[in-house]
Amino acid sequence: MNVHIEGADDVEHLRSPAALRVAELAAESELFFFHFEHRLELPLPESLGGIEEPRGFEAGILRESKYQAFRHDLLVASFNPTHRAKWTAHELCHVLVGFGHRSGATPFFHVLGAWLAELLPVALWYFFDESGLRRCARHAGQGPRFRAHCEDCEREARRGALETRDAKFVEEGRAFVDRELAAVARSRREGRVLGSRFATIDLASDAVAYVASHRARLESELFERFTSEHFSPGGGLHGDLDALEARVLEVMEGIVRGAAVRPLAGGRYERVAQDLAYRLLLVLEETEGDASRELDRLVSRLAGDRTEASVERVVADYEALAEDYVLPPPEDVFAVGYELPRGYGSAVAQLVSGLHSACPRALEALGDDLDAVVGEFARRDPRIRRPLAHRFAEFLAGREPAASFARFEAAVCHAPRPSPERRAFAIAPSDGDALELAPDAHLVRVAHDVEHEGDPADAPDRPRSYLVRAEDEGEVGVYALSERLADAIQDRDVAPVPAIAEELASLAEAGLFLPKRLAL
Ligand SMILES: [Zn+2]
Ligand SMILES: [Zn+2]
Ligand SMILES: [Zn+2]
């Protein structure tokens, strides 16, 4: 059975029975993802509590803004390629549950609303998604890894769910939800935030932090208009906490027992219209005069008609408006991270700046083709969990010499962090020692001379191979290899035959190769 959700990697829905069920429910509600790197975050005006610069790329990574990255009221899920696969179901679960709001809601209402809205996605992450999840040999059956990331577990999970389930996780998940709901009830009775804690998770204090960051926005006229005009009944906005709690339980039974869950009202274009309306409201907040009257009309049209045709007309009308008045360019306002009418959707300038921060020489090698090539990449960029520069290098395959530069620069930019095995187990090998590439060394092979100092477009044809890794001191080490040794690494057959023995020995001493078998 294959479920497809726009903007996600299909394989990630198959990792556990719970993830698959979430994806099925999400498909019934026509949910979809925006791509985090393709979406331009519009600055939040100071009057709405905007306190930080919009995020930007650094060394190939687009960091999430610290305080206001996530909005419970945005019903489009986020796909961030630098996050792990567990996020897919978590994000979809958020949208299925929705959020709580009513006119004139107090900060305490918002805290309890944020708490309830986070509850099931977190229970899914730590418990329900663990039942039937394939993990690596070292971590099988042990449950979530919390902070400790495991590449092997990620790879195993992509092979699909296990045949067997582990009822323990389901029981623990239900118990977790019960405890949290009891704590919410007690908090409501006593008029104080009385959280319960599980390991490092404290949903109540997370909810307080959420309201601390979002309060000005949640109490603004903008938010009042957004929530009162742009949501159908049953479309994810819950007017009281009991309704939100009931929805949490409804979606939980849907995930755990396969019970029926009402799809979100309104369909795909209600979510698109909401997203655009919110962005136009942000623009409106900083606009005056005739332009503001026109913008106001566009927002009202999105409220009254949440269809594809209406979205398309609003996009076209904003284009025209931005010609007549000084307004943010449509390329920015409509850079939502998913496809929109009239060719909008991707923050191409943001992608270019991200590539500049990771692989400047590759962009230089593209010369005048840069805009056309990145534009094409933006349209075809696959939804996979790899950093931007690596995806771009793959996209460029065959377009030399830019592809060689991109591959090399991506490897340097995202060199694996040093593993402790390096220092613990490095040896000066003697004849009989079988060696393998260290887990924190990355082989990169290119077709052009990436060390060429002049115009990269003129780099001569010359196959080169390197090992790249982050050094303990933080800088990146690049080790040129003989082609013979590079072939051996690629074939996973690193035997110290005479031709490479000396090269291998010196690299092994530096911990780039480790013994296959640790001697006692
Ligand atoms: Zn698909
Ligand atoms: Zn969450
Ligand atoms: Zn593992």
Coordinates of C-alpha atoms and ligand atoms in Angstrom, one line a residue:
M1 CA 0.0 0.0 0.0
N2 CA 1.5 3.3 -1.0
V3 CA 0.3 6.7 0.3
H4 CA 1.5 9.8 -1.3
I5 CA 1.5 13.2 0.4
E6 CA 2.6 16.2 -1.7
G7 CA 6.0 17.4 -0.5
A8 CA 7.2 14.3 1.5
D9 CA 9.2 11.2 0.8
D10 CA 6.8 8.3 0.4
V11 CA 9.1 5.9 2.1
E12 CA 8.9 7.7 5.4
H13 CA 5.2 6.8 5.7
L14 CA 6.0 3.1 5.7
R15 CA 8.4 3.2 8.7
S16 CA 5.7 2.2 11.3
P17 CA 2.0 1.2 11.4
A18 CA 1.4 4.5 13.2
A19 CA 3.2 6.6 10.5
L20 CA 1.3 4.8 7.8
R21 CA -2.0 5.5 9.5
V22 CA -1.2 9.2 10.0
A23 CA -0.3 9.4 6.3
E24 CA -3.7 7.8 5.3
L25 CA -5.6 10.2 7.5
A26 CA -3.5 13.1 6.1
A27 CA -4.3 12.0 2.5
E28 CA -8.1 12.0 3.4
S29 CA -7.7 15.6 4.6
E30 CA -5.6 16.6 1.5
L31 CA -2.7 17.7 3.7
F32 CA 0.6 18.6 2.1
F33 CA 4.1 19.9 3.0
F34 CA 6.0 23.0 2.4
H35 CA 9.8 22.7 1.8
F36 CA 11.5 24.5 4.6
E37 CA 14.4 25.8 2.4
H38 CA 12.0 26.8 -0.4
R39 CA 9.9 28.9 1.9
L40 CA 10.7 32.5 2.7
E41 CA 9.8 33.5 6.2
L42 CA 8.3 36.9 6.1
P43 CA 9.5 39.2 8.9
L44 CA 7.0 39.5 11.8
P45 CA 6.4 43.2 12.5
E46 CA 7.7 44.4 15.9
S47 CA 4.1 45.3 16.8
L48 CA 3.3 41.6 16.7
G49 CA 6.3 40.6 18.8
G50 CA 8.8 40.2 16.0
I51 CA 12.1 40.2 17.8
E52 CA 14.6 38.5 15.5
E53 CA 15.9 38.8 12.0
P54 CA 14.3 36.4 9.6
R55 CA 16.4 33.3 9.3
G56 CA 19.2 32.9 6.7
F57 CA 21.5 30.2 5.4
E58 CA 24.9 29.7 7.1
A59 CA 27.4 27.2 5.7
G60 CA 24.7 25.4 3.7
I61 CA 22.2 25.1 6.6
L62 CA 19.0 27.1 7.0
R63 CA 18.6 27.5 10.8
E64 CA 15.2 27.5 12.3
S65 CA 14.5 30.9 13.9
K66 CA 14.7 30.4 17.7
Y67 CA 11.4 31.6 19.0
Q68 CA 8.8 31.9 16.3
A69 CA 9.7 29.1 13.8
F70 CA 6.6 27.0 14.5
R71 CA 3.0 28.1 14.4
H72 CA 0.2 25.8 15.6
D73 CA -2.1 27.8 13.4
L74 CA -0.3 27.1 10.1
L75 CA -2.0 24.0 8.7
V76 CA 0.7 23.2 6.1
A77 CA 3.3 20.7 7.4
S78 CA 7.0 21.5 7.2
F79 CA 9.6 19.3 5.5
N80 CA 13.0 20.2 6.6
P81 CA 15.6 18.2 4.7
T82 CA 18.1 18.4 7.6
H83 CA 15.6 16.8 10.1
R84 CA 15.1 13.1 10.5
A85 CA 12.4 11.0 9.1
K86 CA 10.4 10.8 12.4
W87 CA 9.3 14.4 11.7
T88 CA 7.1 13.5 8.8
A89 CA 4.3 11.8 10.8
H90 CA 4.8 14.3 13.7
E91 CA 4.2 17.3 11.4
L92 CA 1.1 15.7 9.8
C93 CA -0.3 14.8 13.2
H94 CA -0.1 18.4 14.2
V95 CA -2.2 19.5 11.3
L96 CA -4.7 16.6 11.9
V97 CA -5.2 17.8 15.5
G98 CA -5.3 21.5 14.7
F99 CA -5.2 24.2 17.3
G100 CA -7.4 26.1 19.9
H101 CA -8.4 29.7 19.7
R102 CA -11.3 31.9 20.5
S103 CA -11.9 35.6 20.4
G104 CA -10.5 37.3 23.4
A105 CA -8.7 34.2 24.6
T106 CA -6.5 34.7 27.7
P107 CA -2.8 33.7 27.8
F108 CA -3.7 30.8 30.0
F109 CA -6.2 29.5 27.3
H110 CA -3.3 29.8 24.8
V111 CA -1.0 27.8 27.1
L112 CA -3.5 25.0 27.5
G113 CA -4.3 25.1 23.8
A114 CA -0.6 24.9 22.9
W115 CA -0.1 22.1 25.4
L116 CA -3.0 20.0 24.0
A117 CA -2.0 20.7 20.4
E118 CA 1.5 19.3 21.0
L119 CA 0.4 16.3 23.1
L120 CA -0.4 13.8 20.4
P121 CA 2.4 14.6 18.0
V122 CA 4.8 14.1 20.9
A123 CA 3.1 10.8 22.0
L124 CA 3.5 9.7 18.4
W125 CA 7.2 10.6 18.3
Y126 CA 8.2 8.8 21.6
F127 CA 5.7 5.9 21.7
F128 CA 3.2 5.1 18.9
D129 CA 5.8 5.5 16.1
E130 CA 8.2 3.1 17.9
S131 CA 5.8 0.1 17.7
G132 CA 6.8 -1.9 14.6
L133 CA 9.6 0.5 13.8
R134 CA 12.8 -1.2 12.4
R135 CA 15.9 -0.1 14.2
C136 CA 19.6 -1.1 13.9
A137 CA 21.0 -4.1 15.7
R138 CA 22.3 -2.0 18.6
H139 CA 19.1 -0.1 19.2
A140 CA 16.3 -2.6 18.3
G141 CA 13.3 -2.6 20.7
Q142 CA 14.8 0.1 22.9
G143 CA 12.5 2.9 21.9
P144 CA 13.3 6.5 21.0
R145 CA 16.8 7.8 20.9
F146 CA 16.1 11.2 22.3
R147 CA 19.0 13.4 21.4
A148 CA 21.3 10.6 20.3
H149 CA 21.0 10.4 16.5
C150 CA 21.7 7.1 14.9
E151 CA 22.4 6.9 11.1
D152 CA 22.0 3.1 11.1
C153 CA 18.5 3.4 12.7
E154 CA 17.5 5.9 10.0
R155 CA 18.7 3.5 7.3
E156 CA 16.9 0.5 8.8
A157 CA 13.6 2.4 9.2
R158 CA 13.6 3.1 5.4
R159 CA 13.3 -0.7 4.8
G160 CA 9.7 -0.5 6.1
A161 CA 7.9 -1.5 9.3
L162 CA 8.6 -4.8 11.0
E163 CA 6.1 -7.7 10.8
T164 CA 5.7 -7.6 14.5
R165 CA 4.4 -4.8 16.7
D166 CA 5.4 -3.9 20.2
A167 CA 2.3 -3.4 22.3
K168 CA 4.4 -2.0 25.1
F169 CA 4.9 1.3 23.2
V170 CA 1.2 1.6 22.5
E171 CA 0.3 1.1 26.2
E172 CA 3.0 3.5 27.3
G173 CA 1.8 6.1 24.8
R174 CA -1.8 5.9 26.0
A175 CA -0.6 6.2 29.6
F176 CA 1.5 9.2 28.6
V177 CA -1.5 10.9 27.0
D178 CA -3.8 10.1 30.0
R179 CA -1.2 11.6 32.4
E180 CA -0.9 14.8 30.4
L181 CA -4.7 15.1 30.0
A182 CA -5.1 14.7 33.8
A183 CA -2.4 17.4 34.3
V184 CA -4.3 19.7 31.9
A185 CA -7.6 19.1 33.7
R186 CA -5.9 19.8 37.1
S187 CA -4.3 23.0 35.7
R188 CA -7.7 24.1 34.5
R189 CA -9.3 23.5 37.9
E190 CA -6.6 25.3 39.8
G191 CA -5.9 28.1 37.4
R192 CA -2.2 27.4 37.4
V193 CA 0.1 25.6 35.0
L194 CA 0.7 22.2 36.7
G195 CA 2.7 20.1 34.2
S196 CA 3.7 16.5 34.4
R197 CA 7.1 15.5 33.2
F198 CA 8.3 12.5 31.2
A199 CA 12.1 12.1 30.9
T200 CA 13.3 15.3 29.3
I201 CA 9.8 16.2 28.0
D202 CA 7.9 18.9 29.7
L203 CA 5.0 19.9 27.5
A204 CA 3.5 22.4 30.0
S205 CA 6.7 24.5 30.1
D206 CA 7.1 24.2 26.4
A207 CA 3.6 25.6 26.0
V208 CA 4.4 28.5 28.3
A209 CA 7.5 29.3 26.2
Y210 CA 5.3 29.1 23.1
V211 CA 2.9 31.7 24.5
A212 CA 5.8 33.9 25.7
S213 CA 7.1 34.1 22.1
H214 CA 3.7 34.3 20.4
R215 CA 1.6 36.3 22.8
A216 CA 1.6 39.6 20.9
R217 CA 0.7 37.8 17.7
L218 CA -2.0 35.7 19.2
E219 CA -3.6 38.7 20.8
S220 CA -3.4 40.9 17.7
E221 CA -6.2 42.2 15.5
L222 CA -4.4 40.4 12.6
F223 CA -4.8 37.1 14.4
E224 CA -8.4 37.9 15.3
R225 CA -9.2 38.5 11.6
F226 CA -7.2 35.5 10.5
T227 CA -9.0 33.0 12.8
S228 CA -12.5 34.5 12.5
E229 CA -12.6 34.7 8.7
H230 CA -10.4 32.0 7.2
F231 CA -11.4 28.7 8.8
S232 CA -14.4 26.5 8.0
P233 CA -16.1 24.7 10.9
G234 CA -14.2 21.5 11.4
G235 CA -11.2 22.9 9.6
G236 CA -8.7 22.6 12.4
L237 CA -9.6 25.6 14.5
H238 CA -11.2 24.6 17.8
G239 CA -13.1 27.2 19.7
D240 CA -12.8 25.7 23.1
L241 CA -10.4 23.4 24.9
D242 CA -12.9 20.6 25.3
A243 CA -13.3 20.4 21.5
L244 CA -9.5 20.4 21.1
E245 CA -9.2 17.6 23.7
A246 CA -11.9 15.6 22.0
R247 CA -10.0 16.0 18.7
V248 CA -6.8 14.8 20.3
L249 CA -8.5 11.6 21.4
E250 CA -10.3 11.1 18.1
V251 CA -7.0 11.3 16.1
M252 CA -5.3 9.1 18.7
E253 CA -7.9 6.4 18.3
G254 CA -7.6 6.8 14.5
I255 CA -3.8 6.2 14.7
V256 CA -3.8 3.4 17.4
R257 CA -6.9 1.4 16.6
G258 CA -7.7 2.5 13.0
A259 CA -10.9 4.2 14.2
A260 CA -12.5 6.6 11.7
V261 CA -11.4 10.3 11.9
R262 CA -13.3 13.2 10.4
P263 CA -11.2 14.7 7.6
L264 CA -10.4 18.4 8.0
A265 CA -13.0 20.5 6.4
G266 CA -12.2 22.7 3.5
G267 CA -9.7 20.7 1.5
R268 CA -6.3 21.6 0.1
Y269 CA -7.2 25.1 -1.1
E270 CA -8.6 26.2 2.2
R271 CA -5.1 25.6 3.6
V272 CA -3.4 27.4 0.7
A273 CA -5.8 30.3 1.0
Q274 CA -5.2 30.5 4.7
D275 CA -1.4 30.5 4.2
L276 CA -1.6 33.3 1.6
A277 CA -4.1 35.3 3.6
Y278 CA -1.8 35.2 6.6
R279 CA 1.2 36.4 4.5
L280 CA -0.9 39.2 2.9
L281 CA -2.1 40.2 6.4
L282 CA 1.6 40.6 7.4
V283 CA 2.2 42.8 4.4
L284 CA -1.0 44.7 5.1
E285 CA 0.2 45.4 8.7
E286 CA 3.0 47.5 7.2
T287 CA 1.1 49.1 4.3
E288 CA -1.0 52.3 4.3
G289 CA -3.2 54.3 1.9
D290 CA -4.7 53.0 -1.4
A291 CA -2.4 49.9 -1.4
S292 CA -3.7 48.9 2.0
R293 CA -7.4 49.1 0.8
E294 CA -6.6 46.9 -2.2
L295 CA -4.7 44.4 -0.1
D296 CA -7.6 44.3 2.3
R297 CA -9.9 43.3 -0.5
L298 CA -7.5 40.5 -1.6
V299 CA -7.5 39.1 2.0
S300 CA -11.3 39.2 2.1
R301 CA -11.6 37.5 -1.2
L302 CA -9.4 34.6 0.1
A303 CA -11.8 34.4 3.1
G304 CA -14.9 34.2 0.9
D305 CA -13.6 31.9 -1.8
R306 CA -11.0 29.3 -0.8
T307 CA -10.6 27.6 -4.2
E308 CA -7.8 27.2 -6.7
A309 CA -9.4 29.8 -9.0
S310 CA -9.6 32.3 -6.3
V311 CA -6.0 31.7 -5.2
E312 CA -4.9 32.1 -8.8
R313 CA -6.8 35.4 -9.2
V314 CA -5.4 36.8 -5.9
V315 CA -1.8 35.9 -7.0
A316 CA -2.4 37.7 -10.3
D317 CA -4.0 40.7 -8.6
Y318 CA -1.1 41.1 -6.1
E319 CA 1.3 41.0 -9.0
A320 CA -0.5 43.9 -10.6
L321 CA -0.7 45.7 -7.3
A322 CA 3.0 45.4 -6.7
E323 CA 3.6 47.1 -10.0
D324 CA 1.6 50.1 -9.0
Y325 CA 2.7 50.4 -5.3
V326 CA 5.8 49.9 -3.3
L327 CA 5.1 46.4 -1.9
P328 CA 7.2 43.3 -1.2
P329 CA 7.8 41.5 -4.5
P330 CA 5.4 38.7 -5.4
E331 CA 8.4 36.3 -5.6
D332 CA 8.9 36.8 -1.8
V333 CA 5.2 36.9 -0.7
F334 CA 4.4 33.8 -2.7
A335 CA 7.6 31.9 -1.8
V336 CA 5.5 29.5 0.4
G337 CA 7.6 26.4 -0.2
Y338 CA 5.0 24.5 -2.4
E339 CA 3.8 25.1 -5.9
L340 CA 1.5 28.0 -6.5
P341 CA -0.2 29.2 -9.7
R342 CA 1.7 31.4 -12.1
G343 CA 5.1 29.7 -11.4
Y344 CA 5.4 30.9 -7.8
G345 CA 6.3 28.8 -4.7
S346 CA 10.1 28.7 -4.3
A347 CA 12.3 31.2 -2.7
V348 CA 14.9 30.9 -5.5
A349 CA 17.0 33.9 -4.2
Q350 CA 17.1 32.2 -0.7
L351 CA 18.3 28.9 -2.4
V352 CA 21.0 30.9 -4.3
S353 CA 22.2 32.4 -1.1
G354 CA 22.2 29.0 0.5
L355 CA 24.3 27.6 -2.3
H356 CA 26.6 30.6 -2.1
S357 CA 27.2 29.8 1.6
A358 CA 28.1 26.2 0.7
C359 CA 29.5 25.9 -2.8
P360 CA 30.5 29.3 -4.2
R361 CA 33.0 27.9 -6.7
A362 CA 30.3 25.7 -8.3
L363 CA 28.0 28.7 -8.8
E364 CA 31.0 30.6 -10.3
A365 CA 31.6 27.8 -12.7
L366 CA 28.0 28.0 -13.9
G367 CA 28.6 31.6 -15.0
D368 CA 25.7 33.2 -16.8
D369 CA 23.7 30.0 -16.6
L370 CA 23.4 30.3 -12.8
D371 CA 19.9 31.7 -12.6
A372 CA 18.4 29.3 -15.1
V373 CA 20.1 26.3 -13.6
V374 CA 19.1 27.1 -10.0
G375 CA 15.5 27.9 -11.2
E376 CA 15.4 24.5 -12.8
F377 CA 16.8 22.9 -9.7
A378 CA 14.2 24.6 -7.6
R379 CA 11.4 23.0 -9.7
R380 CA 13.0 19.5 -9.6
D381 CA 14.5 19.5 -6.1
P382 CA 13.5 16.0 -4.7
R383 CA 12.0 15.8 -1.2
I384 CA 14.9 13.9 0.4
R385 CA 16.7 14.4 3.7
R386 CA 20.1 15.6 2.5
P387 CA 21.6 19.1 2.7
L388 CA 21.0 21.6 -0.1
A389 CA 24.5 21.5 -1.5
H390 CA 24.5 17.7 -1.8
R391 CA 21.1 17.7 -3.6
F392 CA 22.4 20.4 -5.9
A393 CA 25.6 18.5 -6.6
E394 CA 23.5 15.5 -7.6
F395 CA 21.3 17.6 -9.8
L396 CA 24.3 19.0 -11.6
A397 CA 25.7 15.5 -12.4
G398 CA 27.2 15.6 -15.9
R399 CA 27.4 19.4 -16.1
E400 CA 31.1 19.8 -15.7
P401 CA 33.1 21.4 -14.2
A402 CA 30.4 22.9 -11.9
A403 CA 29.3 19.4 -10.8
S404 CA 32.8 18.5 -9.6
F405 CA 33.1 21.8 -7.6
A406 CA 29.6 21.3 -6.1
R407 CA 30.4 17.7 -5.0
F408 CA 33.7 18.7 -3.5
E409 CA 32.4 21.8 -1.8
A410 CA 29.4 20.0 -0.4
A411 CA 31.6 17.3 1.1
V412 CA 33.8 20.0 2.7
C413 CA 30.9 22.1 3.9
H414 CA 29.1 19.1 5.5
A415 CA 32.1 17.1 6.6
P416 CA 31.0 14.5 9.2
R417 CA 31.7 15.3 12.8
P418 CA 34.7 13.6 14.4
S419 CA 33.7 10.3 16.0
P420 CA 35.5 9.2 19.2
E421 CA 36.5 5.9 17.5
R422 CA 39.1 7.9 15.6
R423 CA 41.1 8.7 18.7
A424 CA 40.3 5.5 20.6
F425 CA 41.2 3.0 17.9
A426 CA 43.7 4.5 15.4
I427 CA 46.7 2.2 14.9
A428 CA 50.0 2.2 13.1
P429 CA 49.1 -0.9 11.0
S430 CA 51.5 -3.8 10.6
D431 CA 51.3 -6.2 7.6
G432 CA 48.4 -8.4 8.5
D433 CA 45.9 -5.8 9.7
A434 CA 42.7 -5.5 7.8
L435 CA 41.5 -1.9 7.6
E436 CA 38.3 -0.1 6.8
L437 CA 37.4 3.5 6.2
A438 CA 36.7 5.4 9.4
P439 CA 33.0 6.2 10.0
D440 CA 33.8 9.9 10.0
A441 CA 35.8 10.1 6.8
H442 CA 33.9 10.8 3.5
L443 CA 35.2 9.8 0.1
V444 CA 34.7 12.3 -2.7
R445 CA 35.7 11.8 -6.3
V446 CA 35.6 14.4 -8.9
A447 CA 36.3 14.7 -12.7
H448 CA 37.9 18.1 -12.7
D449 CA 40.8 19.7 -10.9
V450 CA 38.9 21.4 -8.0
E451 CA 42.1 22.9 -6.7
H452 CA 42.5 25.0 -9.8
E453 CA 43.0 28.5 -8.7
G454 CA 41.8 30.5 -11.7
D455 CA 38.2 30.7 -13.1
P456 CA 36.6 27.4 -12.1
A457 CA 34.9 27.2 -15.5
D458 CA 38.4 26.6 -16.9
A459 CA 39.4 23.9 -14.4
P460 CA 41.2 21.2 -16.4
D461 CA 39.8 17.6 -16.8
R462 CA 41.5 15.6 -14.2
P463 CA 40.1 12.9 -11.9
R464 CA 40.8 13.5 -8.3
S465 CA 39.9 11.8 -5.1
Y466 CA 39.9 12.9 -1.5
L467 CA 39.0 11.9 2.0
V468 CA 37.2 14.7 3.8
R469 CA 36.5 14.9 7.5
A470 CA 36.1 17.5 10.3
E471 CA 39.2 17.6 12.5
D472 CA 39.0 17.7 16.3
E473 CA 39.9 21.4 16.2
G474 CA 36.9 22.2 14.1
E475 CA 38.5 22.8 10.7
V476 CA 38.0 20.5 7.8
G477 CA 40.8 18.1 6.7
V478 CA 41.1 17.2 3.0
Y479 CA 43.4 14.3 2.2
A480 CA 44.3 13.8 -1.5
L481 CA 44.3 10.1 -2.5
S482 CA 45.9 8.0 -5.2
E483 CA 43.2 6.8 -7.7
R484 CA 44.3 3.3 -6.8
L485 CA 43.4 3.7 -3.2
A486 CA 40.2 5.6 -4.0
D487 CA 39.1 2.6 -6.2
A488 CA 39.9 0.2 -3.4
I489 CA 37.8 2.3 -0.9
Q490 CA 34.9 2.5 -3.3
D491 CA 35.0 -1.3 -3.8
R492 CA 35.2 -1.8 0.0
D493 CA 38.4 -3.8 -0.5
V494 CA 41.2 -2.0 1.3
A495 CA 44.0 -4.5 1.4
P496 CA 47.5 -3.2 2.1
V497 CA 48.9 -4.4 -1.3
P498 CA 52.4 -3.0 -2.0
A499 CA 51.2 -0.3 -4.3
I500 CA 49.2 1.5 -1.6
A501 CA 50.6 0.1 1.6
E502 CA 52.6 3.1 2.5
E503 CA 49.8 5.6 1.7
L504 CA 47.4 3.5 3.7
A505 CA 49.7 3.3 6.7
S506 CA 50.1 7.0 7.0
L507 CA 46.3 7.6 6.7
A508 CA 45.7 4.9 9.2
E509 CA 47.9 6.6 11.7
A510 CA 45.9 9.7 11.3
G511 CA 42.7 7.7 12.0
L512 CA 41.2 7.8 8.5
F513 CA 41.3 4.0 8.5
L514 CA 40.6 1.9 11.4
P515 CA 41.2 -1.8 12.1
K516 CA 38.3 -4.0 10.9
R517 CA 38.7 -6.1 14.0
L518 CA 39.9 -4.7 17.3
A519 CA 42.8 -6.7 18.7
L520 CA 42.7 -7.7 22.4
Ligands
ZN1 ZN 4.8 9.7 -4.3
ZN2 ZN 5.5 19.4 17.4
ZN3 ZN 20.7 2.7 15.8

